[in-house]
GROMACS .gro file of N, CA and C in nm:
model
  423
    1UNK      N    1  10.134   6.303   6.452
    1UNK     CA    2  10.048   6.356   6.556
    1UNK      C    3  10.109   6.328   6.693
    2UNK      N    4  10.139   6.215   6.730
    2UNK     CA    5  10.233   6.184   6.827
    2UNK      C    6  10.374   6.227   6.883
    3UNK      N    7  10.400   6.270   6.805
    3UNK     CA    8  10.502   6.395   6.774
    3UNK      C    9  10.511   6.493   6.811
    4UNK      N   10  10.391   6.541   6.775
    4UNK     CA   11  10.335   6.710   6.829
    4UNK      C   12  10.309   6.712   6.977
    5UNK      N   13  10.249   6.602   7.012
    5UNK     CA   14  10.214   6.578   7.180
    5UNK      C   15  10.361   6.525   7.273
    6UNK      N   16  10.480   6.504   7.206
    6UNK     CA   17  10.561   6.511   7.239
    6UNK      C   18  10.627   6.624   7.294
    7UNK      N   19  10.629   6.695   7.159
    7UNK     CA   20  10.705   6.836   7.170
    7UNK      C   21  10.665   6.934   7.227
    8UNK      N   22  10.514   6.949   7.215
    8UNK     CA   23  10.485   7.056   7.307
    8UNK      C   24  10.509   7.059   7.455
    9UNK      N   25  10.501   6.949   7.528
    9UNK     CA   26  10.554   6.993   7.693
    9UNK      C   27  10.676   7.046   7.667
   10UNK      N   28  10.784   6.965   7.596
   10UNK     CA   29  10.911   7.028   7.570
   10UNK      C   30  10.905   7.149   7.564
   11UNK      N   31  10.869   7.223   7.424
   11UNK     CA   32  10.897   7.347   7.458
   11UNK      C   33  10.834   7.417   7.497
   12UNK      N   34  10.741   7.395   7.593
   12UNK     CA   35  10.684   7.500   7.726
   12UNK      C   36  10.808   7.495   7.795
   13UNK      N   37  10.867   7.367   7.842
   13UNK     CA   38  10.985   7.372   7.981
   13UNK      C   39  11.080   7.485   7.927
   14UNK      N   40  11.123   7.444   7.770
   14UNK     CA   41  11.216   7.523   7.746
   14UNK      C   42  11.204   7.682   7.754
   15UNK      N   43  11.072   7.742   7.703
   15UNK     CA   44  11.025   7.866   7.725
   15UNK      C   45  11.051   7.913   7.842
   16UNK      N   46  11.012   7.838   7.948
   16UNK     CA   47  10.992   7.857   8.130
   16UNK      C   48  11.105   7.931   8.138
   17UNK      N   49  11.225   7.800   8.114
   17UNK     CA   50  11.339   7.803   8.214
   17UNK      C   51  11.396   7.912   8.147
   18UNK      N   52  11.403   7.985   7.988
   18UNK     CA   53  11.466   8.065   7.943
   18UNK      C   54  11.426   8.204   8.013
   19UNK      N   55  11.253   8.217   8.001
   19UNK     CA   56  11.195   8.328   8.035
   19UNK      C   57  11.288   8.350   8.225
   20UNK      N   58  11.313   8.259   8.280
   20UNK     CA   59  11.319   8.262   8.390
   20UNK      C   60  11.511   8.344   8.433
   21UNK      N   61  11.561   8.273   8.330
   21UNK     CA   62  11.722   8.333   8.296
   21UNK      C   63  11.693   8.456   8.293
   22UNK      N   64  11.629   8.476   8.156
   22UNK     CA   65  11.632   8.616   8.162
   22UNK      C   66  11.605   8.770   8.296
   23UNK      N   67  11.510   8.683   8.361
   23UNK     CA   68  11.464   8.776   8.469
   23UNK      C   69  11.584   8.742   8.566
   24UNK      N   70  11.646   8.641   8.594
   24UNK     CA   71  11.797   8.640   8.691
   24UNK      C   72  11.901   8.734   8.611
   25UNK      N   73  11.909   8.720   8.472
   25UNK     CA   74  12.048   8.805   8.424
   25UNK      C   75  11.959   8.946   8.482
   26UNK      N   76  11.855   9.003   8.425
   26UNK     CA   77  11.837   9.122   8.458
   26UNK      C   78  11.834   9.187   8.625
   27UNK      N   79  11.818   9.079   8.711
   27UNK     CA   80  11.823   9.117   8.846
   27UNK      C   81  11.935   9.173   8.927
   28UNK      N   82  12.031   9.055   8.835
   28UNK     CA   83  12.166   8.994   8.842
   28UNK      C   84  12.270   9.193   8.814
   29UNK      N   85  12.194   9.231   8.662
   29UNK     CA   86  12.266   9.356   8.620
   29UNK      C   87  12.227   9.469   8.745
   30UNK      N   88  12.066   9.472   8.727
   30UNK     CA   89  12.030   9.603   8.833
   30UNK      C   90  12.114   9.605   8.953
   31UNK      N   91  12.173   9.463   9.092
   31UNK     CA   92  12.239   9.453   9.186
   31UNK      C   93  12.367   9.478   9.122
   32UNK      N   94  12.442   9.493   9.069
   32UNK     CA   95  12.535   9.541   8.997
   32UNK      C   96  12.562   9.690   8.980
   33UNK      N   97  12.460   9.781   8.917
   33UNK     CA   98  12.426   9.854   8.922
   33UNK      C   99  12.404   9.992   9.008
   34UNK      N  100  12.377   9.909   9.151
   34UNK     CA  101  12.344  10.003   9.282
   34UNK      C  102  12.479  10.085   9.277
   35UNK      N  103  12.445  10.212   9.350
   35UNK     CA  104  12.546  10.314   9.381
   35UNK      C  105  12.493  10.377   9.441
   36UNK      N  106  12.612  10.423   9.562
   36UNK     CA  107  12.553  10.525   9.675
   36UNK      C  108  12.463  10.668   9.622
   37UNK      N  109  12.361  10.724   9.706
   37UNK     CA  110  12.274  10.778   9.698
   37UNK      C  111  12.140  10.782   9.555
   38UNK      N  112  12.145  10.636   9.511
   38UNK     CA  113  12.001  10.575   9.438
   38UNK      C  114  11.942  10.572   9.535
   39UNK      N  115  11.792  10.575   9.500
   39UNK     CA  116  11.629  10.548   9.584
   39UNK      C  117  11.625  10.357   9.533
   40UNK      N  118  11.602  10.313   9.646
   40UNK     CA  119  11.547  10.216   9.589
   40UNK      C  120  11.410  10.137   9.701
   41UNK      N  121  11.376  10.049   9.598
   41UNK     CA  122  11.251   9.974   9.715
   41UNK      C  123  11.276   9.832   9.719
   42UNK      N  124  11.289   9.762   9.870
   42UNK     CA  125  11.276   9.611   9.893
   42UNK      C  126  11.198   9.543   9.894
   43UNK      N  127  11.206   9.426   9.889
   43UNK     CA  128  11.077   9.329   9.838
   43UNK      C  129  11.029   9.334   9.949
   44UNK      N  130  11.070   9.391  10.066
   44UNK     CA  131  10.951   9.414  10.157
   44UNK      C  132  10.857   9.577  10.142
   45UNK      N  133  10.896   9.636  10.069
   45UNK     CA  134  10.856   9.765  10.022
   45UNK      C  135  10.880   9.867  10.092
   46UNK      N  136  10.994   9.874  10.144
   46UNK     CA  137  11.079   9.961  10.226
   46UNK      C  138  11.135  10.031  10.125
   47UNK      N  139  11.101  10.196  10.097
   47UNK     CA  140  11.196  10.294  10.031
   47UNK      C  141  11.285  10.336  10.098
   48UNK      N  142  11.420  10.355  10.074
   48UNK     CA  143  11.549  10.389  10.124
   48UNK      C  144  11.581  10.433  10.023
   49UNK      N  145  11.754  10.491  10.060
   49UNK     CA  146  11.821  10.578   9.990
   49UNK      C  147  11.955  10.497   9.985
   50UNK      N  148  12.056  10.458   9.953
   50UNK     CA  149  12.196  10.382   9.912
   50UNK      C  150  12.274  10.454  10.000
   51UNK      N  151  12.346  10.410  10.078
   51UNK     CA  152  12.444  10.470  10.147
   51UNK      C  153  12.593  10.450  10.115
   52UNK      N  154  12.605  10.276  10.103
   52UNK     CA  155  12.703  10.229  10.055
   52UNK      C  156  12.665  10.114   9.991
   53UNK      N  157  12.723  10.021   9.894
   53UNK     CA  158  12.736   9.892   9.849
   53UNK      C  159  12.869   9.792   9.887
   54UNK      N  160  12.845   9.677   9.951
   54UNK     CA  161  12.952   9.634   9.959
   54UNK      C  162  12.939   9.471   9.900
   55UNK      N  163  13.012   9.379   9.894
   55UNK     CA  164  13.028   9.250   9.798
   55UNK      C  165  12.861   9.189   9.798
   56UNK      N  166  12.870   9.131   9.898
   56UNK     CA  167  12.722   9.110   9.907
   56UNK      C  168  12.606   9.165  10.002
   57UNK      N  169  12.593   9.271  10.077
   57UNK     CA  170  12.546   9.350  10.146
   57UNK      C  171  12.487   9.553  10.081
   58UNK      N  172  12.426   9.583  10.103
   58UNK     CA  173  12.406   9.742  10.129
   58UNK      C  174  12.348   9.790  10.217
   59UNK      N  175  12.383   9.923  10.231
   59UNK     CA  176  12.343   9.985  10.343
   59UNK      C  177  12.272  10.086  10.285
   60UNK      N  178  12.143  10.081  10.355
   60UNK     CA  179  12.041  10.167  10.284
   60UNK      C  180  11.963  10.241  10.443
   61UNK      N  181  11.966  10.330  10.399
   61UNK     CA  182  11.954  10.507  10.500
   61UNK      C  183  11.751  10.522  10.483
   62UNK      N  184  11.695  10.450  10.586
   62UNK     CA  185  11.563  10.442  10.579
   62UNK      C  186  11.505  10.571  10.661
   63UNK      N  187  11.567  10.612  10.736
   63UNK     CA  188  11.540  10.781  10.782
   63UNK      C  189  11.672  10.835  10.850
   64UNK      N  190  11.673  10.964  10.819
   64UNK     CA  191  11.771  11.060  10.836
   64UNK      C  192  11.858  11.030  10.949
   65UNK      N  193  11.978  10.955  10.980
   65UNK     CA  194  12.087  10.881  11.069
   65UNK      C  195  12.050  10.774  11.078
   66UNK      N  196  11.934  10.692  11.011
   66UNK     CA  197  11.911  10.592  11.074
   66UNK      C  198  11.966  10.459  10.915
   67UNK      N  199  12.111  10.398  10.931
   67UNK     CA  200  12.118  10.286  10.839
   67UNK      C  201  12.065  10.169  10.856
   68UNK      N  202  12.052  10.104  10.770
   68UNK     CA  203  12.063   9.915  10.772
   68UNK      C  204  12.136   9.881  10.671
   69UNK      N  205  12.137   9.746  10.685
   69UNK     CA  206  12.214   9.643  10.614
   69UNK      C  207  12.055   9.532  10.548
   70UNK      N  208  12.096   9.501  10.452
   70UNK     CA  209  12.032   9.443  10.372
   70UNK      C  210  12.120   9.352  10.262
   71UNK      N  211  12.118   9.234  10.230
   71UNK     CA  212  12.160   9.192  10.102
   71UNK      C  213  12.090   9.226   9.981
   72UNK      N  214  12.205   9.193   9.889
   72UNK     CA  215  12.176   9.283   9.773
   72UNK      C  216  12.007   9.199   9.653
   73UNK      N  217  11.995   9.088   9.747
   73UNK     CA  218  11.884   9.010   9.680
   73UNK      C  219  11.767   9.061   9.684
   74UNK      N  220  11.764   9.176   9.821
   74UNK     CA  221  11.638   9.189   9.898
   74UNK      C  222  11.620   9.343   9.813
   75UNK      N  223  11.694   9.411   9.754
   75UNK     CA  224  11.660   9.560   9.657
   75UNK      C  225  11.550   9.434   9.528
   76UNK      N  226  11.430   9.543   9.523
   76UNK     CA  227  11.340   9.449   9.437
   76UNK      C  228  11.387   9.550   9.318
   77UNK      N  229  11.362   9.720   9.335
   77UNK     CA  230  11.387   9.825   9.187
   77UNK      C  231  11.477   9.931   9.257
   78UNK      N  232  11.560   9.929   9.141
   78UNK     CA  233  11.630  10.120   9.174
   78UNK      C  234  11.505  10.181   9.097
   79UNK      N  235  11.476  10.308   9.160
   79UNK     CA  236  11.428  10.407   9.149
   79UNK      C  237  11.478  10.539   9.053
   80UNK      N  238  11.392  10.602   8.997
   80UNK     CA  239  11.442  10.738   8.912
   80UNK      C  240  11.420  10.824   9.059
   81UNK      N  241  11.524  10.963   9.053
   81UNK     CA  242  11.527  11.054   9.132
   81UNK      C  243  11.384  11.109   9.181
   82UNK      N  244  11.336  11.146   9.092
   82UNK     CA  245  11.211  11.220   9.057
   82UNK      C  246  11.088  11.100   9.108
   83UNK      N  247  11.113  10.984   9.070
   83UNK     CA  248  10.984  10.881   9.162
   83UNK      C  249  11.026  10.862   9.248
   84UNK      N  250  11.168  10.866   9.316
   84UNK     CA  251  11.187  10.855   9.488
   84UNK      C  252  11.156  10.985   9.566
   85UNK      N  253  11.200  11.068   9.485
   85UNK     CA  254  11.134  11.235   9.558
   85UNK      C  255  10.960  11.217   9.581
   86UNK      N  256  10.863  11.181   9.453
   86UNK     CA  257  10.745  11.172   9.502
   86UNK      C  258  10.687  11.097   9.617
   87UNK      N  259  10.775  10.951   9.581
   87UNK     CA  260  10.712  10.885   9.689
   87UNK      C  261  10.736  10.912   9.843
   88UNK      N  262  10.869  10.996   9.861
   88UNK     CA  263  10.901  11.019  10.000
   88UNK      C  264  10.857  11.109  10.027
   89UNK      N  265  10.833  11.238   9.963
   89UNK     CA  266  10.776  11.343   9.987
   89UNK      C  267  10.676  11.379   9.927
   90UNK      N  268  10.594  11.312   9.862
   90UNK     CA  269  10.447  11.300   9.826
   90UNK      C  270  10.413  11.402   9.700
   91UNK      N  271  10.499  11.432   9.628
   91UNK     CA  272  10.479  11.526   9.546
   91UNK      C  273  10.598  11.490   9.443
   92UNK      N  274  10.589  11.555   9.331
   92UNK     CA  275  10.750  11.549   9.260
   92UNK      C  276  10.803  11.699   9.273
   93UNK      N  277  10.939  11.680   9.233
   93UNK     CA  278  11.020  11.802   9.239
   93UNK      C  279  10.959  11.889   9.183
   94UNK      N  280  10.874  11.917   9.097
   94UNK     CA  281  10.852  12.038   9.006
   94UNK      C  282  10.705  12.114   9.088
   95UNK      N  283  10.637  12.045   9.133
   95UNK     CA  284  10.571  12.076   9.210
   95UNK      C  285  10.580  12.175   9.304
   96UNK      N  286  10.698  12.186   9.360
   96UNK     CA  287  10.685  12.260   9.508
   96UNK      C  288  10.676  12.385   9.494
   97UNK      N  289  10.662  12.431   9.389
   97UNK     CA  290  10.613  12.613   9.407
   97UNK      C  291  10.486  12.604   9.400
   98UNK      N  292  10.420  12.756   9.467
   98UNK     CA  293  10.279  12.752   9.495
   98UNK      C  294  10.228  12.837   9.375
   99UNK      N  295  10.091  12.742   9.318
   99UNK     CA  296  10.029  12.781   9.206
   99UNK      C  297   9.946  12.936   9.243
  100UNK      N  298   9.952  13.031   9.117
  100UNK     CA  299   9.874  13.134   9.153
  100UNK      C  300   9.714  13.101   9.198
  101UNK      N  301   9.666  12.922   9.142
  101UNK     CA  302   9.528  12.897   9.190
  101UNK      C  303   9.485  12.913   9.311
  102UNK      N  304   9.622  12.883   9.365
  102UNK     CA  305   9.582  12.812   9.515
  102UNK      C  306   9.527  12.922   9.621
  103UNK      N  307   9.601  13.055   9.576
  103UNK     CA  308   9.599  13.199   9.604
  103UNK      C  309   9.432  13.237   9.653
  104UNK      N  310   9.379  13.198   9.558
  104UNK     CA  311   9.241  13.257   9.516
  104UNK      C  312   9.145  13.165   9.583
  105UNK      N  313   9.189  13.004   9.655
  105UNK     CA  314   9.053  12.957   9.720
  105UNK      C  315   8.990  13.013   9.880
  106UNK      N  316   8.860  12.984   9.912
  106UNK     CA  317   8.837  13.089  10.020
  106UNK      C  318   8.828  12.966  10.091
  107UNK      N  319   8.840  13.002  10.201
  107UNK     CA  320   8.796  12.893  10.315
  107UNK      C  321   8.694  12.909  10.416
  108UNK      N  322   8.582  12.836  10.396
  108UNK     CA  323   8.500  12.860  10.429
  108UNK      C  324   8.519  12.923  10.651
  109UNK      N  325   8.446  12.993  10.707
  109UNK     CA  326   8.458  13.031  10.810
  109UNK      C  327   8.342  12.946  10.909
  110UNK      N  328   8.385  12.884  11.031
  110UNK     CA  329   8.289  12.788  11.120
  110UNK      C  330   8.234  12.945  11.173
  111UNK      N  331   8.063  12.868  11.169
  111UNK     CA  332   7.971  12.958  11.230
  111UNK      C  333   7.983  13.014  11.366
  112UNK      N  334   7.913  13.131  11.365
  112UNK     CA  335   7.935  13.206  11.526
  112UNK      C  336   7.880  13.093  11.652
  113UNK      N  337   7.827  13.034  11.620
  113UNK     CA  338   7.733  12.946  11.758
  113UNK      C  339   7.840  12.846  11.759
  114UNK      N  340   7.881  12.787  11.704
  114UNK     CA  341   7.985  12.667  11.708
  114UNK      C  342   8.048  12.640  11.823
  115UNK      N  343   8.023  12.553  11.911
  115UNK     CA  344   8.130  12.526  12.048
  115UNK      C  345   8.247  12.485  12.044
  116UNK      N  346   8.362  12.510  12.101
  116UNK     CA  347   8.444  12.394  12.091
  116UNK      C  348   8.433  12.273  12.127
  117UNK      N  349   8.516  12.182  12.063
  117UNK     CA  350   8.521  12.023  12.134
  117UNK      C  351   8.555  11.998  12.264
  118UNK      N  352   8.530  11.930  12.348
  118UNK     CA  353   8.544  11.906  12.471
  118UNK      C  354   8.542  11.758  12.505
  119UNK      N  355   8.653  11.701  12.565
  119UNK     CA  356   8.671  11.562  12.602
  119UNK      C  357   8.648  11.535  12.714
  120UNK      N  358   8.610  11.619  12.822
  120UNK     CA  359   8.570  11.585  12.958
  120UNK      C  360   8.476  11.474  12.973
  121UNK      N  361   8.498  11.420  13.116
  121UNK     CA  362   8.380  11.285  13.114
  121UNK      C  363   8.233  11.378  13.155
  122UNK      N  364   8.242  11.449  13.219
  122UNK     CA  365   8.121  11.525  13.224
  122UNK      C  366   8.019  11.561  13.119
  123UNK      N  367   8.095  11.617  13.012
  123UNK     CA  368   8.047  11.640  12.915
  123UNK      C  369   7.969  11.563  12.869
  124UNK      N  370   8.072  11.438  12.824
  124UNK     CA  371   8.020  11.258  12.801
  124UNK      C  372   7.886  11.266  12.864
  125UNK      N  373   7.898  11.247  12.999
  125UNK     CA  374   7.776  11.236  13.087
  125UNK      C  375   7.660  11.329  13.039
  126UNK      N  376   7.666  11.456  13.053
  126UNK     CA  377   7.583  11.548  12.936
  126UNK      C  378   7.500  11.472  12.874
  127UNK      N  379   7.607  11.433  12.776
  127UNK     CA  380   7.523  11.378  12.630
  127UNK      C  381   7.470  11.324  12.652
  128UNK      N  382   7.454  11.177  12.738
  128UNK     CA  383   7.387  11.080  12.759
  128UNK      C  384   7.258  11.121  12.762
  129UNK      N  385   7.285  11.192  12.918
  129UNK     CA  386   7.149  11.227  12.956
  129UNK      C  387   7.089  11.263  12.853
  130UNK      N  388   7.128  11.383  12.752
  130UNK     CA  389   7.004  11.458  12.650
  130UNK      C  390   6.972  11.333  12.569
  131UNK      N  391   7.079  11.272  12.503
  131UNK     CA  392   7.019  11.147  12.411
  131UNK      C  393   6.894  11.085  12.458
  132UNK      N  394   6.934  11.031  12.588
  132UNK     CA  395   6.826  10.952  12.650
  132UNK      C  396   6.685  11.013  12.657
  133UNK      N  397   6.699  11.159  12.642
  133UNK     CA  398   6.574  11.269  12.663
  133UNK      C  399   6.553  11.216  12.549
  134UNK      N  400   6.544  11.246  12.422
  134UNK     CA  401   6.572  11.285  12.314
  134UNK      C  402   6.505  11.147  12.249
  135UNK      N  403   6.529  11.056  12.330
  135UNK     CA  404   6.456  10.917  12.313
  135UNK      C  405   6.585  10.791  12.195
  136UNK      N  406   6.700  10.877  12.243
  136UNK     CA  407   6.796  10.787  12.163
  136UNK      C  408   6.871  10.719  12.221
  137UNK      N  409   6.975  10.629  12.217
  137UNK     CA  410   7.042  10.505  12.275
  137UNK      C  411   7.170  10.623  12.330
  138UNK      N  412   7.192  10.607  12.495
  138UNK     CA  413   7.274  10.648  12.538
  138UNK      C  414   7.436  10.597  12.499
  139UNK      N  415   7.526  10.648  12.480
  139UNK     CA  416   7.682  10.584  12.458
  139UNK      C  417   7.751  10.503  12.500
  140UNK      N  418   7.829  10.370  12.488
  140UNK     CA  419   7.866  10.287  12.530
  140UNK      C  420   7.989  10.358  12.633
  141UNK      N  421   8.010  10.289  12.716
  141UNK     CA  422   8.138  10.358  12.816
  141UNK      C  423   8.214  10.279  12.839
   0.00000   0.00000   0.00000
C-alpha cells in the first residue's frame, strides 16, 4: 500500500513532463515548417501573411506594404488557405459568387413622411423643448 502512495506522484510528474515534450517537439516542427506566403496567427492574435523566414525571426505582412518582424516563438498556428481567406475577408473562397436567393429579397422602402436626420444644435434645442412639453426629461448636453 505504501508503495502505491509512492508511485503515484511519480508518475503524474512523469506524465506532465512527457505530455509537455510533446507539445515543444510539435511547436518546435510547425516553426520549422513556416514558408513565405502561409496565413498564420500570433499569440497575440494578430493574422498575417509570411513574407519571409529567417534563423530566428519572420516577417509577417499584417496589411498590404505594411511588414514586421516577429520571432518565430510568437507564430501560435499556421493556418489553411481557405481559414485565412475567411478570417481576413469574412467569408471563404467559395462563397463569393452571388446566390440566385439573394436576387429575389425586397427591401423594404422608408415611408413618405420620414425626415431626414439632422445634427444641428438647434434641432437638439427643438427636442428639448417638445420633450419638456410632452412632460418628459429634457437631454443631457
Amino acid at each position: 500500500m505504501n508503495l502505491i502512495i509512492l508511485l503515484l506522484p511519480i508518475l503524474a510528474i512523469v506524465l506532465m513532463f512527457r505530455s509537455q515534450k510533446k507539445r515543444q517537439q510539435q511547436m518546435q516542427r510547425m516553426q520549422t515548417s513556416l514558408e513565405p506566403g502561409a496565413g498564420v496567427r500570433t499569440i497575440g492574435g494578430l493574422y498575417a501573411q509570411v513574407k519571409a523566414v529567417n534563423d530566428e525571426t519572420v516577417e509577417l505582412e499584417i496589411a498590404p506594404g505594411v511588414v514586421t518582424h516577429f520571432t518565430k516563438s510568437a507564430i501560435a498556428a499556421i493556418l489553411d488557405r481557405d481559414e485565412y481567406d475567411a478570417i481576413i475577408h469574412g467569408r471563404p473562397a467559395e462563397d463569393e459568387g452571388v446566390d440566385a436567393s439573394d436576387e429575389d429579397v425586397e427591401v423594404e422602402a422608408a415611408p413618405a413622411d420620414a425626415k431626414p436626420l439632422s445634427f444641428s444644435k438647434d434641432d437638439a434645442d427643438k427636442g428639448d423643448a417638445k420633450a419638456e412639453a410632452e412632460g418628459g426629461a429634457p437631454a443631457s448636453k
